[in-house]
XYZ file of C-alpha atoms in Angstrom:
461
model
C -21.238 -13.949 -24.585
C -22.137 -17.629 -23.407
C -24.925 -18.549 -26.054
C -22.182 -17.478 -28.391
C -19.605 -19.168 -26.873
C -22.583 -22.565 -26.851
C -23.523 -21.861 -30.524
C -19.792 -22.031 -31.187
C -19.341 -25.015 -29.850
C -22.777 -26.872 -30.659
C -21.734 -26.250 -34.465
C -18.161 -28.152 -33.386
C -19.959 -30.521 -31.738
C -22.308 -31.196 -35.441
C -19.354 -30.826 -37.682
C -17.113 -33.749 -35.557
C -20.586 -36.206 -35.077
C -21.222 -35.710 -39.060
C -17.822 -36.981 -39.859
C -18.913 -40.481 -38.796
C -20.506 -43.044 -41.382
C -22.365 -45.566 -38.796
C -25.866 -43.843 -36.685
C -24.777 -45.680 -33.747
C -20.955 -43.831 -33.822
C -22.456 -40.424 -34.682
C -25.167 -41.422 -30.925
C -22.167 -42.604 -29.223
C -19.965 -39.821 -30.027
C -22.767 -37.169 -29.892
C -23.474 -38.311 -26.086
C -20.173 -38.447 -24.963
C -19.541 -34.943 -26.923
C -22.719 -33.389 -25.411
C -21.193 -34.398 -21.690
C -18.138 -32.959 -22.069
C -19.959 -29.271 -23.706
C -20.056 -27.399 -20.635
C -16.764 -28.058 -19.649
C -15.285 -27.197 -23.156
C -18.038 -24.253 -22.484
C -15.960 -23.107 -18.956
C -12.723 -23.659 -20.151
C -13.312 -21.413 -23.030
C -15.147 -18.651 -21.206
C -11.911 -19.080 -18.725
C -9.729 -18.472 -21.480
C -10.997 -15.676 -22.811
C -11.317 -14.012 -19.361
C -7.732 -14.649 -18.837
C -6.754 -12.823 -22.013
C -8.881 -9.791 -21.733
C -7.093 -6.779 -21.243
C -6.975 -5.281 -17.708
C -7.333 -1.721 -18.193
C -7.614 0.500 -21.015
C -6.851 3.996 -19.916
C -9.751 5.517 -21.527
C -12.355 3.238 -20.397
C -11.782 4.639 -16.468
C -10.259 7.806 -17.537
C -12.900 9.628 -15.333
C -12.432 7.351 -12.313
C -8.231 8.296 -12.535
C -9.621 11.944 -12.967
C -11.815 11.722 -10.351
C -9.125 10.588 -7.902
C -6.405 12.788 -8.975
C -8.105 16.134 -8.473
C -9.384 14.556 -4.643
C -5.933 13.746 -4.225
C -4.623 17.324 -5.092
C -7.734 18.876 -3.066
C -6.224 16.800 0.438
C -3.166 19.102 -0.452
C -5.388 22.255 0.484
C -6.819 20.482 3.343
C -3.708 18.400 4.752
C -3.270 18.980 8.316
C 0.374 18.442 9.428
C 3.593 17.526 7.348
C 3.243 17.535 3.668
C 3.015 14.102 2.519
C 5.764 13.144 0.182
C 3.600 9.927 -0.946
C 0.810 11.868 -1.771
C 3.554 14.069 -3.706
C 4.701 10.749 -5.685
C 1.151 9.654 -6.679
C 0.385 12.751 -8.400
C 3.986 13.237 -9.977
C 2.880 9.667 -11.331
C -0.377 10.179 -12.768
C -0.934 10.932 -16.473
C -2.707 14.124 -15.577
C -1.150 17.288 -13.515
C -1.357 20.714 -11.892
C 2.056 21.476 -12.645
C 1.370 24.644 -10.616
C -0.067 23.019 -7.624
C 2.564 20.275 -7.386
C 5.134 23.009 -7.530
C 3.611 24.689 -4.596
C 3.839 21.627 -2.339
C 7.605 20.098 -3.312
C 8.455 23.688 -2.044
C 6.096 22.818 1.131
C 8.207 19.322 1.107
C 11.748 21.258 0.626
C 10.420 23.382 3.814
C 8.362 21.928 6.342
C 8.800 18.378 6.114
C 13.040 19.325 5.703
C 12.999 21.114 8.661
C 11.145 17.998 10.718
C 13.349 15.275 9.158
C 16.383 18.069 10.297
C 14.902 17.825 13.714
C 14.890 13.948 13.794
C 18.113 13.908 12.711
C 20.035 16.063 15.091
C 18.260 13.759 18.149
C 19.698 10.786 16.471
C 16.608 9.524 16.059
C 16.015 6.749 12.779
C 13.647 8.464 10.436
C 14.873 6.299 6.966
C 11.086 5.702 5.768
C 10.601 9.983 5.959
C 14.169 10.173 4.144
C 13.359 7.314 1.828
C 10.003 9.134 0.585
C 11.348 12.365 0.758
C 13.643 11.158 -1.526
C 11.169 8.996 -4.125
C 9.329 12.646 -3.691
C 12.309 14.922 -4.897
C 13.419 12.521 -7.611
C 9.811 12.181 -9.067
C 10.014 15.865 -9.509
C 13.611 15.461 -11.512
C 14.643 17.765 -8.617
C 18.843 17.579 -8.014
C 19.364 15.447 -4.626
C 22.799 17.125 -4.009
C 21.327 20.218 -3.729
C 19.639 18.805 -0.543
C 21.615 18.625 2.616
C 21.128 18.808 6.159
C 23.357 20.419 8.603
C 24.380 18.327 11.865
C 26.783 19.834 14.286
C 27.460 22.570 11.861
C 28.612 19.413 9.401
C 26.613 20.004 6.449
C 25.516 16.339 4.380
C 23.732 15.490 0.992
C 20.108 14.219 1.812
C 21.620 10.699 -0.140
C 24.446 10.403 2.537
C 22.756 10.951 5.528
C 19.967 8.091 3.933
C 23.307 5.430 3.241
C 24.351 6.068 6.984
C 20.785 5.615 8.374
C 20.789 2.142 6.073
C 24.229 1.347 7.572
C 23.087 1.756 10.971
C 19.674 -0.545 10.260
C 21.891 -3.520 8.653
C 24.068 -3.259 11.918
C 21.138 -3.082 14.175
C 20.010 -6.665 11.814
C 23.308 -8.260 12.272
C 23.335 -7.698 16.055
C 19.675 -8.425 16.873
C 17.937 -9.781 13.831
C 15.841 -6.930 13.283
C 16.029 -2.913 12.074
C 16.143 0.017 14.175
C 12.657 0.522 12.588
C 10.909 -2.278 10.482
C 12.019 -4.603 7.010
C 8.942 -2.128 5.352
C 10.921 1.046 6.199
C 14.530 -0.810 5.312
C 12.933 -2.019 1.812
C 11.725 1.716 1.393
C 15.227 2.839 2.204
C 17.197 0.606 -0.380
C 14.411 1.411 -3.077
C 14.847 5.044 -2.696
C 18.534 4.800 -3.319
C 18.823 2.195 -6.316
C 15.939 4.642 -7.967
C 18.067 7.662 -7.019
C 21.059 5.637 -8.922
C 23.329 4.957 -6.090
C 24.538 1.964 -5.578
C 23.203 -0.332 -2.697
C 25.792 -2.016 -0.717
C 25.683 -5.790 -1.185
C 25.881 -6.003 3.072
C 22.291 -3.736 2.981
C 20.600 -5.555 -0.007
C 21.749 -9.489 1.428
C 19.888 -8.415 4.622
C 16.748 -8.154 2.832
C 17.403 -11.238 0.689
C 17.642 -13.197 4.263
C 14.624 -11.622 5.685
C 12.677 -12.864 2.659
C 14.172 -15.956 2.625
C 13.002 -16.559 6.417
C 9.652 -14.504 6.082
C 10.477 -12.240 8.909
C 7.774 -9.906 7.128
C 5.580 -10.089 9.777
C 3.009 -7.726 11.600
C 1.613 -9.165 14.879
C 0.426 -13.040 13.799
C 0.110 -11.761 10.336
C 2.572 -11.492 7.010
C 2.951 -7.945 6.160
C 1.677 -8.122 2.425
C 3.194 -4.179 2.318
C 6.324 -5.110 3.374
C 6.325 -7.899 0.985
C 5.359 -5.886 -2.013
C 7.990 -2.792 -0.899
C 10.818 -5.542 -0.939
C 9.916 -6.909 -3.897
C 10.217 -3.239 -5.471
C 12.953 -2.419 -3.579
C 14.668 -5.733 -4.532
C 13.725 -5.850 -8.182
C 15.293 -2.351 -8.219
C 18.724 -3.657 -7.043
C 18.351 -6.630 -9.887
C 17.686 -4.279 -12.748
C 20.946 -2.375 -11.795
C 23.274 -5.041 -12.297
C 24.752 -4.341 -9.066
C 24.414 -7.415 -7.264
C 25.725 -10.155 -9.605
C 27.710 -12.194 -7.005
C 24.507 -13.549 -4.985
C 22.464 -13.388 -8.767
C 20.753 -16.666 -7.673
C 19.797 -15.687 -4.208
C 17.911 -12.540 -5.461
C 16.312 -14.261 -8.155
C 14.579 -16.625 -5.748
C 13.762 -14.297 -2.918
C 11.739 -12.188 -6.202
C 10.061 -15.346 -6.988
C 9.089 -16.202 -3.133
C 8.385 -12.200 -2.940
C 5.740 -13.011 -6.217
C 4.394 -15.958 -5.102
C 3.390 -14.366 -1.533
C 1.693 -11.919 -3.507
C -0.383 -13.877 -5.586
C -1.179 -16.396 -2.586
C -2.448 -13.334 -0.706
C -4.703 -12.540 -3.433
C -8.455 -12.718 -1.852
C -11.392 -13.864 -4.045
C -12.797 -10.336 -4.625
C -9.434 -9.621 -5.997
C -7.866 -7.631 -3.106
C -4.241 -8.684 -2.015
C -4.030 -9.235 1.358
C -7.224 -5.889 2.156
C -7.829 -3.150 0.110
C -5.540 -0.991 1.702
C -2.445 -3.380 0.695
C -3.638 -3.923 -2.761
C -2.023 -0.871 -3.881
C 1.560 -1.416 -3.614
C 0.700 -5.219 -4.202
C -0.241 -4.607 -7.707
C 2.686 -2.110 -8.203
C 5.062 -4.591 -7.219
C 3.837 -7.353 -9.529
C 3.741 -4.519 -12.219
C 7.678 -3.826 -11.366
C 8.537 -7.936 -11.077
C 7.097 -8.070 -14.638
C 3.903 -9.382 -14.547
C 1.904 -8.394 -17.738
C -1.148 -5.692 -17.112
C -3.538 -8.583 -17.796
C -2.514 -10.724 -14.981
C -3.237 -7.764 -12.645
C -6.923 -7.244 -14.126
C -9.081 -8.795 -10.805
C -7.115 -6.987 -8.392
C -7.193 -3.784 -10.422
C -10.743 -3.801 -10.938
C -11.293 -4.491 -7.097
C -9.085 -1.096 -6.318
C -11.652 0.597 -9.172
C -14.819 -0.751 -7.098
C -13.087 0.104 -3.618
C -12.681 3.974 -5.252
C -16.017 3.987 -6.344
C -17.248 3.282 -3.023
C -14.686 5.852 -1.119
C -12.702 3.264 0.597
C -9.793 5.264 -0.112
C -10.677 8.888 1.476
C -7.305 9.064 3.585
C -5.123 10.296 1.255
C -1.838 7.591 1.883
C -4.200 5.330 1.008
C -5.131 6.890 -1.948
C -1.469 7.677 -2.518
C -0.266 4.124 -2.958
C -3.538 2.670 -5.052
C -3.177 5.315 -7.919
C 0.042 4.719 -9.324
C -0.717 1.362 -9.458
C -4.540 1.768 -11.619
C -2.038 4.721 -14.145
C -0.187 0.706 -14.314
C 3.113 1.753 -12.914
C 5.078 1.410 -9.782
C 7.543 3.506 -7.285
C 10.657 2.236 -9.750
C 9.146 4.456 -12.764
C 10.831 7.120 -10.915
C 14.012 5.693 -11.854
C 13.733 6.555 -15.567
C 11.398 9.682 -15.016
C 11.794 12.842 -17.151
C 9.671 15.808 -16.583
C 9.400 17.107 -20.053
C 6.180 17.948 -22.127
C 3.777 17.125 -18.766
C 0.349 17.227 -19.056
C -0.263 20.596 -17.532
C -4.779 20.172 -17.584
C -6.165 19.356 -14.356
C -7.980 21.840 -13.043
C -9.880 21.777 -9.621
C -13.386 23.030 -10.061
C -15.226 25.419 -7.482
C -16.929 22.731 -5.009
C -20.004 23.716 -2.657
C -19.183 22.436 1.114
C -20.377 19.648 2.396
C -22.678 20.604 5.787
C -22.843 17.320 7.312
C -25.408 17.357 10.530
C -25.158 15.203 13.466
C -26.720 11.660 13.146
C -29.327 11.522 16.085
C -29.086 7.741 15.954
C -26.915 6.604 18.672
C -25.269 3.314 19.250
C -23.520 1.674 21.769
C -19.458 0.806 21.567
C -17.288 -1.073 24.751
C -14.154 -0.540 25.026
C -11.801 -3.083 26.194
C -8.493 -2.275 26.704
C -5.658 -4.837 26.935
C -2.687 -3.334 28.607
C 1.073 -5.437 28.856
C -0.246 -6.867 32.514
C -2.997 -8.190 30.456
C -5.686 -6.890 32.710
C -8.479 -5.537 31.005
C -10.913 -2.606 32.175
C -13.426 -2.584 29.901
C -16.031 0.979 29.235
C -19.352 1.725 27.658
C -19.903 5.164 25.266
C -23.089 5.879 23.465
C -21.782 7.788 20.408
C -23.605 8.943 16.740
C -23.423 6.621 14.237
C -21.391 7.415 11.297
C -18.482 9.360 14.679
C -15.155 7.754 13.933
C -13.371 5.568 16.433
C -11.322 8.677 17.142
C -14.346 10.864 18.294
C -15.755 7.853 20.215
C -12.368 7.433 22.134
C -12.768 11.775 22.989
C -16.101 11.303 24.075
C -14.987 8.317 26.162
C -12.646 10.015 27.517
C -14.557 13.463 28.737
C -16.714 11.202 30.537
C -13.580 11.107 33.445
C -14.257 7.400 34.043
C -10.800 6.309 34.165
C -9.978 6.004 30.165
C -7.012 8.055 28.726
C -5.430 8.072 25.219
C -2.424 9.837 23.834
C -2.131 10.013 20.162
C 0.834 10.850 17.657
C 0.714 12.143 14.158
C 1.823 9.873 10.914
C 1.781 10.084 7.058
C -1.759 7.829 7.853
C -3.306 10.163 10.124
C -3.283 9.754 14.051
C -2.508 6.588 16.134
C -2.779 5.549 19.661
C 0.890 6.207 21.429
C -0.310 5.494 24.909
C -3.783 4.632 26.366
C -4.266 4.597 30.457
C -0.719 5.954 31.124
C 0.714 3.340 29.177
C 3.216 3.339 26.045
C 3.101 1.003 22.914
C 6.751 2.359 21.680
C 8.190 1.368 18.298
C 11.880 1.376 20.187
C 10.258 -1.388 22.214
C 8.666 -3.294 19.284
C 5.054 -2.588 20.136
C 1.654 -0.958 19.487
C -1.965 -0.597 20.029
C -3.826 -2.996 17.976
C -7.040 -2.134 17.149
C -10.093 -4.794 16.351
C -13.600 -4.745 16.372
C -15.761 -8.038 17.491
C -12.670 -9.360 17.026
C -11.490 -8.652 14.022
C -8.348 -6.479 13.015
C -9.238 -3.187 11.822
C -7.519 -1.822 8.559
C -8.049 1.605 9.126
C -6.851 4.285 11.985
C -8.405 5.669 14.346
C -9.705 8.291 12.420
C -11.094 6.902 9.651
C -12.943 3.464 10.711
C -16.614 4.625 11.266
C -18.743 2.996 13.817
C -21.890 2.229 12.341
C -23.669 -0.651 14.859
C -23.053 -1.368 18.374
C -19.370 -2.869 18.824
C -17.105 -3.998 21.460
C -13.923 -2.088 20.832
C -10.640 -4.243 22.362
C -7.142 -1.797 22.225
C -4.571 -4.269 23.142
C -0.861 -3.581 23.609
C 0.967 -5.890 21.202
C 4.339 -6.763 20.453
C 5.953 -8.021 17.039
């Protein structure tokens, strides 16, 4: 492509020199033409990278294929709740096992019902699992006032009991500048209902205009490119309804600010903010109205993280694929299940017998507690263990380390290490980084592979 791009512009170059008369005006001009080639050369090869298309579905067909059917195999394997994310990606896709899917929204309507039911009669704040069961239902054109839940023999619509959990957040906001749980669930919340065509209360969506417009989208030190992108769904949502025309202005600039984050995040490799953000990054653009095109870098960098298995846990894999079939959580809005594709088909796999590495390396531990005393402990584990089954062996050794762990849509996390709790209530958790740096993955699934200090540090945010 560049000694095409050259020849192009050599014969330019000849055609404007041989318009002079005068030999010393064709030298001059030829010189100063000649220094200026390679950047006419740059700027044209910029160009036309700018305008190539992004992704032509049949080009990566396989890849989507590929990651669909792994996604529908962690439905035979999921351990715990159903995940209604995973539920959303493949109700997304292009390609489906109508049969399959089926079997786990009635898996959904059961087992993750009856745990959301159990939240909800201890008063406890579960809007993210309401907002996704929600997105989850709707994807599947399923009737949301068929689902209720029964408190104190008072029996609710799934919708109402998610607009009095939103109610409860923007109070909790107003009176301590903050929700119950966090702006990513909140954004999640009002998404789920301007998708499920209710209308958001101006009160709810102004909270999230003012948390934009004071970036209080923050995780630890860091901005929270997730809960940036869910607003900017969530938000764009709310726009597109027509619904909140008296503060018009306001959400037009807290989209733009919501964009611009986005695109500043955007790493050189292409990722927004790590690979495990880039997902709902690239659906939100998608949603704000950025063209395909404009997504291209950050689209191929998903297709070269999938390639390489970065996205084995399933929520991760959840969030990426809508966004590479180039749509976002709002297509839900307009979704109608009629004439699916009804052709994925899981073939027979042999299974994998994966033998212990003999290799062993050494990991510390140093754990921070709120006192900010550290004990710090040494574990020689297998390379390729997870930090999860270096933390159990660390912990059969009885040398004074103890962990507690709770289940999430992501897998396990650390709820309490040496007797003592990181709570949510109390705006705080275990934060996880190797040789210093963050980690982007759980406990189960970051893989220690060289010898690594380990710090677990109780953190507020």
């Amino acid at each position: 492509m560049t000694s095409h791009v050259t020849a192009k512009y050599q014969k330019l170059l000849s055609l404007l020199v041989s318009s002079f008369s005068s030999d010393s005006s064709r030298w001059t001009l030829r010189s100063r033409l000649s220094r200026m080639l390679p950047w006419v050369i740059i700027t044209g090869l910029l160009a036309f990278a700018s305008s190539k298309p992004c992704d032509t579905e049949g080009s990566n067909r396989e890849l989507l294929l590929s990651l669909n059917k792994n996604l529908l195999r962690s439905l035979e394997s999921q351990a715990g709740l159903p995940n209604p994310s995973v539920h959303l990606a493949l109700r997304l896709s292009n390609y489906h096992n109508l049969a399959k899917e089926s079997e786990h929204l009635n898996r959904l309507k059961n087992d993750l019902h009856n745990d959301i039911q159990s939240s909800l009669s201890n008063s406890q704040s579960v809007v993210g699992h309401l907002a996704l069961y929600t997105l989850a239902l709707k994807s599947s054109c399923y009737d949301l006032n068929t689902i209720t839940f029964s408190i104190s023999e008072n029996s609710e619509t799934l919708l109402t009991h998610l607009k009095r959990q939103m109610e409860q957040e923007k109070e909790h906001i107003a009176f301590s500048h903050r929700p119950l749980t966090n702006y990513y669930q909140y954004s999640l919340g009002v998404l789920a209902l301007c998708v499920s065509g209710i209308r958001v209360n101006n009160h709810v969506s102004n909270k999230l205009i003012k948390a934009v417009e004071h970036e209080h989208f923050k995780h630890g030190d860091s901005e929270s490119v997730d809960t940036y992108a869910m607003a900017g769904m969530a938000l764009q949502c709310v726009k597109d309804s027509g619904s909140h025309v008296q503060n018009a202005a306001e959400l037009h600039t807290a989209l733009s600010k919501i964009k611009q984050k986005l695109l500043d995040s955007r790493r050189i490799d292409g990722h927004i903010g790590n690979e495990f953000s880039t997902g709902l990054a690239v659906q939100a653009l998608l949603a704000m109205g950025s063209e395909v095109a404009e997504c291209a870098a950050s689209m191929e960098a998903m297709r070269t993280a999938a390639r390489n298995n970065t996205y084995h846990n399933p929520m991760a894999a959840s969030q990426m694929l809508p966004a590479l079939h180039q749509k976002s959580y709002l297509t839900v809005k307009s979704k109608e299940c009629l004439n699916e594709d009804d052709t994925l088909v899981l073939e027979p796999i042999d299974p994998v017998v994966v033998l212990p590495n003999k290799n062993k390396v050494t990991v510390m531990v140093e754990v921070v507690p709120s006192s900010q005393v550290a004990d710090v402990y040494s574990v020689d584990v297998s390379k390729g263990s997870s930090l999860l089954e270096a933390l159990e062996l660390l912990k059969g050794k009885n040398v004074g380390f103890t962990f507690e762990k709770e289940s999430s849509l992501w897998g396990p996390f650390l709820s309490a290490v040496n007797g003592e709790q990181a709570r949510q209530s109390d705006r705080r958790y275990w934060h996880l980084s190797a040789d210093g740096t963050a980690l982007t993955q759980g406990v189960s699934d970051f893989k220690i592979e060289v010898p690594q200090k380990i710090t677990i540090k109780n953190t507020s945010y």
